[in-house]
Amino acid sequence: MKRKEDWYKHMAFYQIWVRSFYDGNSDGIGDLYGVYEKLEYVKSLGVDGIWFSPLYPSPNADYGYDISDYRDIHPDYGDLDQFKKVLEKAHSLGLKVIMDLVVNHTSDEHPWFKESRKGKDNPYSDYYIWRDRPNNWDSLFEGKAWEYDEERGQYYLHLFAKKQPDLNMDNPKVREEVKGIMRFWLDMGVDGFREDVINFISKKEGLPDGIPFLPVIGSMMNYKDGPHIHEYMREFREVCNEYDCFQIGEGPMTTVDSALEYVAGEDRTLDMMISFDHMMADCLYTEYIHRPFDLKKYKKALTRWQEKLAGRAWNVLYLENHDHPRIISRYGSPFFHRESGTCLAASYIFLQGTPFIYQGQEIGMTNIRLGSIENYIDVSTKNNFNRYHIKDDLKKRLARIHVSSRDSARTPVQWNSGKYAGFSKVKPWFFVNKNYKRINVAAQEKEPDSILNFYRKCLELRKNSKTLIYGDYREYYASSREIYMYERKLNDISYLIVCSFMPIPVKVRFPRNYEGREGELVLGNYREGRHKATIPEGGLSFKPYECRVYRVRKSLNP
Ligand code: GLC
Ligand code: CA
């Protein structure tokens, strides 16, 4: 076994959704030429690695998550040679590179599916899940989960879009293909995988009906953490064990207990899981069922995962990715853009786990509001619009899209205040957020207190502190609806992270065991440099969305 323990625990990662990152060859589409140019910028954030959302050839029914060739690069983004150049430069800068492994489904334009649909007696016939009659499952993205195929005269299963047929993982040949794909990229030098909806790959035998009247969720127990999942995961793990790499699983709807079955212990099959609980503090399952942000829900989810994983497993820490609307628009406040953006950063980066930052999050990009559903491009956005609340008036329906669409995470990165936000020299493939003149990288580089520079400070602080990486987690004032306060403690060093989520000043009491102690204010988002500070007795007034990180030496009173 080549896998070395734990290098990823010290790291932080940056996620690139390449189509909107940076256009290096001036055709309006982000690409690997652009990534190559911006690697120094990525490095300057203080991260240690990159997760690439799919770069492979794809008809883009789900923007790369519908793959038609697992061993090549989409021509829009470059080619394998250009990828190798990026990989080499990333490595020379000390950045790891992990790829997205999407194997629950392929594109319907993948050669395997083209063969499979030809009939029951060809070598690819059992690569997918075919039935004469569909069951009652819903797809997550487009109507029912079954589509009739004229050519084959049967229905195929698609848990996601119609153009994303599910692979039949029970077929050993399919699992061999997956392992071959892993080896292909690992041999090239990539450092690991983020495994897409990996807890869905093993379906219950016989594909029984789900609970009717419970859309989507009613079908899920028939394929989430299915009967053979751990067996298959072990097979994939063995491949990874031949290399010094690591594996992250995306686990939609996963509970902390079921996540532990993947990520805990020596014989774990994943090193970390992408959980969703803390992303539901303003919605129910999906952002489409929107609710006002509830700080207690956010804290409860984070604390539950921190406590249950403590000493047993490691976790992905994140607030944004290509699947969620922008976090300031959700949990923060565009009116306190800098303040809430920095406060949100401190609320998660100092937890136990490996922090991930999504492109544009580091400058506090916010949601877009497009005037018509035709302007949106994401398949799930369109599906939600056409499937739910269709009797509401158009304005209401569009308002739901504004708060929930994944497209808000997919607008071009705002590099400067020039034309097209400096993303491209020509008209970009998708809308640029109108606020790019105010919110962009160049402006924030110049401003010492910007969100961008705050992320840098957070990552630097974390990287240089064993306590912030390995320390025990404890939450204070769990029932507060105004502040999130947590401690990281290791031996005789403690950090206390205090974040106000209020748009008005609030009085904050420090825990008794901290009051009067001498320490240091190591980080804050209100222009106070690092300095010695005694933790005030009787509390302190926090400004809107103020956050403070204190470091205290010597053990605390219990
Ligand atoms: C994951 C991806 C998402 C994609 C879905 C289907 O959730 O993150 O973008 O649409 O899987 O592949
Ligand atoms: Ca391009």
mmCIF file of C-alpha atoms in Angstrom, residues 152-465:
data_model
loop_
_atom_site.group_PDB
_atom_site.id
_atom_site.type_symbol
_atom_site.label_atom_id
_atom_site.label_comp_id
_atom_site.label_asym_id
_atom_site.label_seq_id
_atom_site.Cartn_x
_atom_site.Cartn_y
_atom_site.Cartn_z
ATOM 1 C CA ARG A 152 -33.845 -1.272 -27.555
ATOM 2 C CA GLY A 153 -37.582 -1.416 -26.883
ATOM 3 C CA GLN A 154 -37.036 -1.093 -23.115
ATOM 4 C CA TYR A 155 -36.836 1.543 -20.402
ATOM 5 C CA TYR A 156 -33.539 2.649 -18.907
ATOM 6 C CA LEU A 157 -33.004 4.072 -15.437
ATOM 7 C CA HIS A 158 -31.767 7.645 -14.981
ATOM 8 C CA LEU A 159 -31.685 8.949 -11.411
ATOM 9 C CA PHE A 160 -30.621 12.316 -12.815
ATOM 10 C CA ALA A 161 -31.346 13.808 -16.255
ATOM 11 C CA LYS A 162 -32.653 11.742 -19.180
ATOM 12 C CA LYS A 163 -29.287 12.112 -20.822
ATOM 13 C CA GLN A 164 -27.604 10.543 -17.774
ATOM 14 C CA PRO A 165 -28.390 6.804 -17.839
ATOM 15 C CA ASP A 166 -27.361 4.977 -14.644
ATOM 16 C CA LEU A 167 -24.589 2.429 -14.929
ATOM 17 C CA ASN A 168 -25.275 -1.077 -13.692
ATOM 18 C CA MET A 169 -22.620 -1.334 -10.989
ATOM 19 C CA ASP A 170 -23.694 -4.904 -10.188
ATOM 20 C CA ASN A 171 -22.038 -5.874 -13.454
ATOM 21 C CA PRO A 172 -18.390 -6.745 -12.614
ATOM 22 C CA LYS A 173 -17.311 -5.496 -16.050
ATOM 23 C CA VAL A 174 -18.577 -2.025 -15.190
ATOM 24 C CA ARG A 175 -16.595 -2.031 -11.959
ATOM 25 C CA GLU A 176 -13.495 -3.057 -13.910
ATOM 26 C CA GLU A 177 -14.090 -0.100 -16.223
ATOM 27 C CA VAL A 178 -14.266 2.226 -13.210
ATOM 28 C CA LYS A 179 -10.989 0.882 -11.871
ATOM 29 C CA GLY A 180 -9.414 1.293 -15.304
ATOM 30 C CA ILE A 181 -10.502 4.933 -15.399
ATOM 31 C CA MET A 182 -9.062 5.520 -11.928
ATOM 32 C CA ARG A 183 -5.739 3.997 -12.934
ATOM 33 C CA PHE A 184 -5.647 6.039 -16.135
ATOM 34 C CA TRP A 185 -5.687 9.321 -14.184
ATOM 35 C CA LEU A 186 -3.611 8.104 -11.253
ATOM 36 C CA ASP A 187 -0.903 6.876 -13.621
ATOM 37 C CA MET A 188 -0.871 10.332 -15.179
ATOM 38 C CA GLY A 189 -0.150 11.734 -11.729
ATOM 39 C CA VAL A 190 -3.413 13.019 -10.282
ATOM 40 C CA ASP A 191 -3.678 12.809 -6.512
ATOM 41 C CA GLY A 192 -7.174 11.551 -5.902
ATOM 42 C CA PHE A 193 -10.851 11.741 -6.692
ATOM 43 C CA ARG A 194 -14.019 13.448 -5.652
ATOM 44 C CA GLU A 195 -16.595 10.730 -6.267
ATOM 45 C CA ASP A 196 -19.925 11.989 -7.511
ATOM 46 C CA VAL A 197 -23.160 10.785 -5.795
ATOM 47 C CA ILE A 198 -21.182 7.743 -4.793
ATOM 48 C CA ASN A 199 -23.690 6.575 -2.178
ATOM 49 C CA PHE A 200 -26.220 5.971 -4.996
ATOM 50 C CA ILE A 201 -24.301 3.430 -7.086
ATOM 51 C CA SER A 202 -25.752 0.213 -5.634
ATOM 52 C CA LYS A 203 -29.466 -0.228 -6.223
ATOM 53 C CA LYS A 204 -31.712 -2.529 -4.198
ATOM 54 C CA GLU A 205 -32.256 -5.896 -5.846
ATOM 55 C CA GLY A 206 -35.421 -6.105 -7.897
ATOM 56 C CA LEU A 207 -35.702 -2.303 -7.917
ATOM 57 C CA PRO A 208 -38.814 -2.203 -5.703
ATOM 58 C CA ASP A 209 -41.263 0.694 -5.826
ATOM 59 C CA GLY A 210 -40.652 3.628 -3.525
ATOM 60 C CA ILE A 211 -43.183 5.241 -1.224
ATOM 61 C CA PRO A 212 -45.703 6.923 -3.486
ATOM 62 C CA PHE A 213 -46.734 10.545 -2.789
ATOM 63 C CA LEU A 214 -43.270 11.345 -1.458
ATOM 64 C CA PRO A 215 -41.541 12.851 -4.473
ATOM 65 C CA VAL A 216 -37.892 11.864 -4.950
ATOM 66 C CA ILE A 217 -37.246 11.067 -1.270
ATOM 67 C CA GLY A 218 -39.779 8.228 -1.515
ATOM 68 C CA SER A 219 -37.578 6.391 -4.018
ATOM 69 C CA MET A 220 -34.259 7.109 -2.404
ATOM 70 C CA MET A 221 -34.172 4.343 0.182
ATOM 71 C CA ASN A 222 -33.954 1.946 -2.724
ATOM 72 C CA TYR A 223 -30.612 3.216 -3.929
ATOM 73 C CA LYS A 224 -28.985 5.308 -1.179
ATOM 74 C CA ASP A 225 -26.305 3.240 0.643
ATOM 75 C CA GLY A 226 -27.570 0.221 -1.294
ATOM 76 C CA PRO A 227 -26.934 -3.458 -0.489
ATOM 77 C CA HIS A 228 -23.511 -3.820 -2.179
ATOM 78 C CA ILE A 229 -22.181 -0.331 -1.743
ATOM 79 C CA HIS A 230 -19.406 -1.140 0.705
ATOM 80 C CA GLU A 231 -18.264 -4.138 -1.297
ATOM 81 C CA TYR A 232 -17.898 -1.972 -4.400
ATOM 82 C CA MET A 233 -16.254 0.830 -2.467
ATOM 83 C CA ARG A 234 -13.663 -1.611 -1.147
ATOM 84 C CA GLU A 235 -12.816 -2.656 -4.688
ATOM 85 C CA PHE A 236 -12.221 0.973 -5.690
ATOM 86 C CA ARG A 237 -10.252 1.577 -2.533
ATOM 87 C CA GLU A 238 -7.852 -1.175 -3.433
ATOM 88 C CA VAL A 239 -6.936 0.710 -6.586
ATOM 89 C CA CYS A 240 -6.305 3.866 -4.587
ATOM 90 C CA ASN A 241 -4.167 1.925 -2.149
ATOM 91 C CA GLU A 242 -1.732 1.234 -4.972
ATOM 92 C CA TYR A 243 -1.070 4.967 -5.205
ATOM 93 C CA ASP A 244 -0.474 7.792 -2.757
ATOM 94 C CA CYS A 245 -3.882 9.319 -3.326
ATOM 95 C CA PHE A 246 -7.084 10.024 -1.497
ATOM 96 C CA GLN A 247 -10.812 9.752 -2.040
ATOM 97 C CA ILE A 248 -13.654 12.080 -1.200
ATOM 98 C CA GLY A 249 -17.226 10.927 -1.577
ATOM 99 C CA GLU A 250 -20.187 13.101 -2.333
ATOM 100 C CA GLY A 251 -23.063 11.794 -0.258
ATOM 101 C CA PRO A 252 -26.362 13.494 -0.982
ATOM 102 C CA MET A 253 -28.852 13.006 1.856
ATOM 103 C CA THR A 254 -26.284 11.183 3.908
ATOM 104 C CA THR A 255 -26.663 11.111 7.665
ATOM 105 C CA VAL A 256 -23.616 11.302 9.868
ATOM 106 C CA ASP A 257 -24.118 7.678 10.955
ATOM 107 C CA SER A 258 -24.251 6.329 7.434
ATOM 108 C CA ALA A 259 -21.279 8.530 6.475
ATOM 109 C CA LEU A 260 -19.226 6.933 9.242
ATOM 110 C CA GLU A 261 -19.578 3.580 7.510
ATOM 111 C CA TYR A 262 -17.504 4.999 4.671
ATOM 112 C CA VAL A 263 -15.077 7.318 6.406
ATOM 113 C CA ALA A 264 -14.315 5.878 9.856
ATOM 114 C CA GLY A 265 -11.511 3.570 10.831
ATOM 115 C CA GLU A 266 -8.462 1.963 9.291
ATOM 116 C CA ASP A 267 -10.371 0.045 6.655
ATOM 117 C CA ARG A 268 -12.409 3.059 5.565
ATOM 118 C CA THR A 269 -13.248 3.242 1.885
ATOM 119 C CA LEU A 270 -13.285 7.044 1.672
ATOM 120 C CA ASP A 271 -11.142 9.625 3.413
ATOM 121 C CA MET A 272 -13.854 12.229 3.654
ATOM 122 C CA MET A 273 -17.479 12.722 2.780
ATOM 123 C CA ILE A 274 -19.199 15.805 1.401
ATOM 124 C CA SER A 275 -22.167 16.179 3.724
ATOM 125 C CA PHE A 276 -25.235 18.306 3.130
ATOM 126 C CA ASP A 277 -26.841 18.833 6.546
ATOM 127 C CA HIS A 278 -25.297 22.261 7.164
ATOM 128 C CA MET A 279 -26.377 23.356 3.672
ATOM 129 C CA MET A 280 -30.026 23.021 4.660
ATOM 130 C CA ALA A 281 -30.235 25.858 7.163
ATOM 131 C CA ASP A 282 -32.416 27.854 4.753
ATOM 132 C CA CYS A 283 -34.217 25.112 2.883
ATOM 133 C CA LEU A 284 -35.694 21.660 3.039
ATOM 134 C CA TYR A 285 -33.606 19.076 1.131
ATOM 135 C CA THR A 286 -33.233 21.375 -1.842
ATOM 136 C CA GLU A 287 -32.723 25.122 -2.029
ATOM 137 C CA TYR A 288 -35.896 25.190 -4.092
ATOM 138 C CA ILE A 289 -37.944 24.681 -0.937
ATOM 139 C CA HIS A 290 -36.641 27.867 0.560
ATOM 140 C CA ARG A 291 -36.960 29.049 4.197
ATOM 141 C CA PRO A 292 -35.441 31.976 6.044
ATOM 142 C CA PHE A 293 -31.915 31.231 7.246
ATOM 143 C CA ASP A 294 -31.927 29.617 10.675
ATOM 144 C CA LEU A 295 -28.600 29.993 12.479
ATOM 145 C CA LYS A 296 -29.481 27.288 14.979
ATOM 146 C CA LYS A 297 -29.970 24.760 12.216
ATOM 147 C CA TYR A 298 -26.597 25.670 10.731
ATOM 148 C CA LYS A 299 -24.821 25.324 14.068
ATOM 149 C CA LYS A 300 -26.611 22.149 15.029
ATOM 150 C CA ALA A 301 -25.631 20.435 11.787
ATOM 151 C CA LEU A 302 -21.994 21.504 12.068
ATOM 152 C CA THR A 303 -21.763 20.483 15.721
ATOM 153 C CA ARG A 304 -23.397 17.119 15.115
ATOM 154 C CA TRP A 305 -20.823 16.244 12.458
ATOM 155 C CA GLN A 306 -17.905 17.653 14.437
ATOM 156 C CA GLU A 307 -18.820 15.677 17.536
ATOM 157 C CA LYS A 308 -19.679 12.388 15.885
ATOM 158 C CA LEU A 309 -16.599 12.366 13.706
ATOM 159 C CA ALA A 310 -14.227 13.446 16.487
ATOM 160 C CA GLY A 311 -11.401 10.958 16.890
ATOM 161 C CA ARG A 312 -12.965 8.645 14.295
ATOM 162 C CA ALA A 313 -13.076 10.329 10.933
ATOM 163 C CA TRP A 314 -12.269 13.412 8.897
ATOM 164 C CA ASN A 315 -14.577 15.702 6.982
ATOM 165 C CA VAL A 316 -14.869 18.068 4.032
ATOM 166 C CA LEU A 317 -15.584 21.635 5.164
ATOM 167 C CA TYR A 318 -17.387 23.790 2.622
ATOM 168 C CA LEU A 319 -20.051 26.417 2.131
ATOM 169 C CA GLU A 320 -20.198 26.594 -1.631
ATOM 170 C CA ASN A 321 -19.714 24.502 -4.706
ATOM 171 C CA HIS A 322 -21.115 24.340 -8.226
ATOM 172 C CA ASP A 323 -24.396 22.887 -6.888
ATOM 173 C CA HIS A 324 -25.430 25.616 -4.481
ATOM 174 C CA PRO A 325 -26.374 29.262 -4.745
ATOM 175 C CA ARG A 326 -23.841 31.717 -3.312
ATOM 176 C CA ILE A 327 -23.497 31.677 0.472
ATOM 177 C CA ILE A 328 -23.597 35.438 1.153
ATOM 178 C CA SER A 329 -26.959 35.541 -0.629
ATOM 179 C CA ARG A 330 -28.145 32.674 1.578
ATOM 180 C CA TYR A 331 -26.636 32.783 5.073
ATOM 181 C CA GLY A 332 -25.140 36.272 5.022
ATOM 182 C CA SER A 333 -26.324 39.643 3.821
ATOM 183 C CA PRO A 334 -25.515 41.459 0.574
ATOM 184 C CA PHE A 335 -25.930 44.700 2.585
ATOM 185 C CA PHE A 336 -23.060 43.629 4.811
ATOM 186 C CA HIS A 337 -21.197 42.050 1.973
ATOM 187 C CA ARG A 338 -17.657 42.206 3.353
ATOM 188 C CA GLU A 339 -18.673 41.674 6.951
ATOM 189 C CA SER A 340 -20.925 38.680 6.395
ATOM 190 C CA GLY A 341 -18.610 37.141 3.794
ATOM 191 C CA THR A 342 -15.695 37.181 6.221
ATOM 192 C CA CYS A 343 -17.817 36.055 9.153
ATOM 193 C CA LEU A 344 -19.029 33.052 7.153
ATOM 194 C CA ALA A 345 -15.436 32.175 6.306
ATOM 195 C CA ALA A 346 -14.454 32.106 9.989
ATOM 196 C CA SER A 347 -17.552 30.106 10.861
ATOM 197 C CA TYR A 348 -16.347 27.039 8.942
ATOM 198 C CA ILE A 349 -12.626 27.197 8.131
ATOM 199 C CA PHE A 350 -11.546 26.609 11.728
ATOM 200 C CA LEU A 351 -13.656 23.500 12.223
ATOM 201 C CA GLN A 352 -12.043 20.075 12.127
ATOM 202 C CA GLY A 353 -11.718 18.958 8.531
ATOM 203 C CA THR A 354 -10.203 19.965 5.210
ATOM 204 C CA PRO A 355 -11.544 23.332 4.018
ATOM 205 C CA PHE A 356 -12.705 23.711 0.432
ATOM 206 C CA ILE A 357 -13.246 27.082 -1.243
ATOM 207 C CA TYR A 358 -15.234 27.336 -4.450
ATOM 208 C CA GLN A 359 -14.170 29.703 -7.239
ATOM 209 C CA GLY A 360 -15.554 33.173 -6.579
ATOM 210 C CA GLN A 361 -16.403 32.407 -2.956
ATOM 211 C CA GLU A 362 -13.116 34.016 -1.940
ATOM 212 C CA ILE A 363 -14.337 37.377 -3.247
ATOM 213 C CA GLY A 364 -17.900 36.917 -2.047
ATOM 214 C CA MET A 365 -19.651 36.493 -5.383
ATOM 215 C CA THR A 366 -23.429 36.610 -5.008
ATOM 216 C CA ASN A 367 -26.493 35.154 -6.739
ATOM 217 C CA ILE A 368 -27.669 36.365 -10.132
ATOM 218 C CA ARG A 369 -31.279 37.253 -10.866
ATOM 219 C CA LEU A 370 -32.166 36.680 -14.491
ATOM 220 C CA GLY A 371 -35.423 38.064 -15.809
ATOM 221 C CA SER A 372 -36.754 34.944 -17.474
ATOM 222 C CA ILE A 373 -36.498 31.176 -17.047
ATOM 223 C CA GLU A 374 -35.255 30.936 -20.651
ATOM 224 C CA ASN A 375 -32.043 32.588 -19.547
ATOM 225 C CA TYR A 376 -31.214 29.812 -17.097
ATOM 226 C CA ILE A 377 -29.269 26.836 -18.372
ATOM 227 C CA ASP A 378 -29.147 24.303 -15.545
ATOM 228 C CA VAL A 379 -31.263 21.193 -16.070
ATOM 229 C CA SER A 380 -32.387 20.968 -12.439
ATOM 230 C CA THR A 381 -33.323 24.660 -12.346
ATOM 231 C CA LYS A 382 -35.550 24.196 -15.379
ATOM 232 C CA ASN A 383 -37.008 21.020 -13.951
ATOM 233 C CA ASN A 384 -37.894 22.666 -10.642
ATOM 234 C CA PHE A 385 -39.520 25.537 -12.464
ATOM 235 C CA ASN A 386 -41.622 23.288 -14.664
ATOM 236 C CA ARG A 387 -42.440 20.654 -12.078
ATOM 237 C CA TYR A 388 -43.292 22.370 -8.792
ATOM 238 C CA HIS A 389 -45.674 25.185 -7.834
ATOM 239 C CA ILE A 390 -46.700 25.608 -11.449
ATOM 240 C CA LYS A 391 -49.984 27.193 -10.408
ATOM 241 C CA ASP A 392 -48.239 30.123 -8.717
ATOM 242 C CA ASP A 393 -47.892 33.324 -10.696
ATOM 243 C CA LEU A 394 -44.787 33.775 -12.785
ATOM 244 C CA LYS A 395 -43.202 36.330 -10.476
ATOM 245 C CA LYS A 396 -43.353 33.977 -7.521
ATOM 246 C CA ARG A 397 -42.004 31.090 -9.539
ATOM 247 C CA LEU A 398 -39.103 33.172 -10.770
ATOM 248 C CA ALA A 399 -38.380 34.379 -7.236
ATOM 249 C CA ARG A 400 -37.955 30.727 -6.233
ATOM 250 C CA ILE A 401 -35.451 30.295 -9.046
ATOM 251 C CA HIS A 402 -33.547 33.381 -7.932
ATOM 252 C CA VAL A 403 -32.917 31.964 -4.477
ATOM 253 C CA SER A 404 -32.297 28.379 -5.524
ATOM 254 C CA SER A 405 -30.632 28.073 -8.938
ATOM 255 C CA ARG A 406 -27.267 26.362 -9.276
ATOM 256 C CA ASP A 407 -26.610 28.793 -12.111
ATOM 257 C CA SER A 408 -25.725 31.421 -9.502
ATOM 258 C CA ALA A 409 -22.565 29.450 -8.813
ATOM 259 C CA ARG A 410 -21.784 29.132 -12.503
ATOM 260 C CA THR A 411 -21.456 32.723 -13.673
ATOM 261 C CA PRO A 412 -17.996 33.779 -14.873
ATOM 262 C CA VAL A 413 -15.496 34.578 -12.154
ATOM 263 C CA GLN A 414 -15.171 38.325 -11.689
ATOM 264 C CA TRP A 415 -11.493 39.098 -12.152
ATOM 265 C CA ASN A 416 -11.591 42.870 -12.601
ATOM 266 C CA SER A 417 -13.860 45.792 -13.419
ATOM 267 C CA GLY A 418 -13.102 45.707 -17.145
ATOM 268 C CA LYS A 419 -15.318 44.390 -19.913
ATOM 269 C CA TYR A 420 -16.837 40.962 -19.168
ATOM 270 C CA ALA A 421 -15.305 41.201 -15.699
ATOM 271 C CA GLY A 422 -11.925 40.291 -17.168
ATOM 272 C CA PHE A 423 -13.107 36.705 -17.608
ATOM 273 C CA SER A 424 -12.758 36.798 -21.377
ATOM 274 C CA LYS A 425 -11.979 39.169 -24.214
ATOM 275 C CA VAL A 426 -15.173 38.205 -25.998
ATOM 276 C CA LYS A 427 -18.766 37.758 -24.884
ATOM 277 C CA PRO A 428 -18.791 34.963 -22.285
ATOM 278 C CA TRP A 429 -20.840 31.806 -22.688
ATOM 279 C CA PHE A 430 -23.038 32.789 -19.721
ATOM 280 C CA PHE A 431 -24.205 35.930 -17.942
ATOM 281 C CA VAL A 432 -21.742 37.920 -15.866
ATOM 282 C CA ASN A 433 -23.178 39.124 -12.580
ATOM 283 C CA LYS A 434 -23.943 42.844 -12.870
ATOM 284 C CA ASN A 435 -22.102 43.608 -9.637
ATOM 285 C CA TYR A 436 -18.682 42.790 -11.125
ATOM 286 C CA LYS A 437 -17.533 46.425 -11.048
ATOM 287 C CA ARG A 438 -17.861 46.388 -7.284
ATOM 288 C CA ILE A 439 -17.036 42.741 -6.549
ATOM 289 C CA ASN A 440 -13.901 41.513 -8.288
ATOM 290 C CA VAL A 441 -10.468 40.041 -7.599
ATOM 291 C CA ALA A 442 -8.408 43.073 -8.681
ATOM 292 C CA ALA A 443 -10.260 45.430 -6.340
ATOM 293 C CA GLN A 444 -9.977 43.041 -3.420
ATOM 294 C CA GLU A 445 -6.278 42.448 -3.982
ATOM 295 C CA LYS A 446 -5.757 46.153 -3.250
ATOM 296 C CA GLU A 447 -7.951 46.264 -0.168
ATOM 297 C CA PRO A 448 -6.191 44.769 2.897
ATOM 298 C CA ASP A 449 -9.481 44.016 4.656
ATOM 299 C CA SER A 450 -11.237 42.454 1.677
ATOM 300 C CA ILE A 451 -12.957 39.083 1.781
ATOM 301 C CA LEU A 452 -10.174 37.772 -0.457
ATOM 302 C CA ASN A 453 -7.452 38.779 1.973
ATOM 303 C CA PHE A 454 -9.489 37.500 4.895
ATOM 304 C CA TYR A 455 -9.640 34.025 3.334
ATOM 305 C CA ARG A 456 -5.863 34.185 2.963
ATOM 306 C CA LYS A 457 -5.464 35.096 6.621
ATOM 307 C CA CYS A 458 -7.800 32.299 7.721
ATOM 308 C CA LEU A 459 -5.932 29.669 5.733
ATOM 309 C CA GLU A 460 -2.559 30.879 6.929
ATOM 310 C CA LEU A 461 -3.668 30.857 10.537
ATOM 311 C CA ARG A 462 -5.069 27.367 10.217
ATOM 312 C CA LYS A 463 -2.045 25.994 8.424
ATOM 313 C CA ASN A 464 0.303 27.148 11.163
ATOM 314 C CA SER A 465 -1.690 25.804 14.062
#
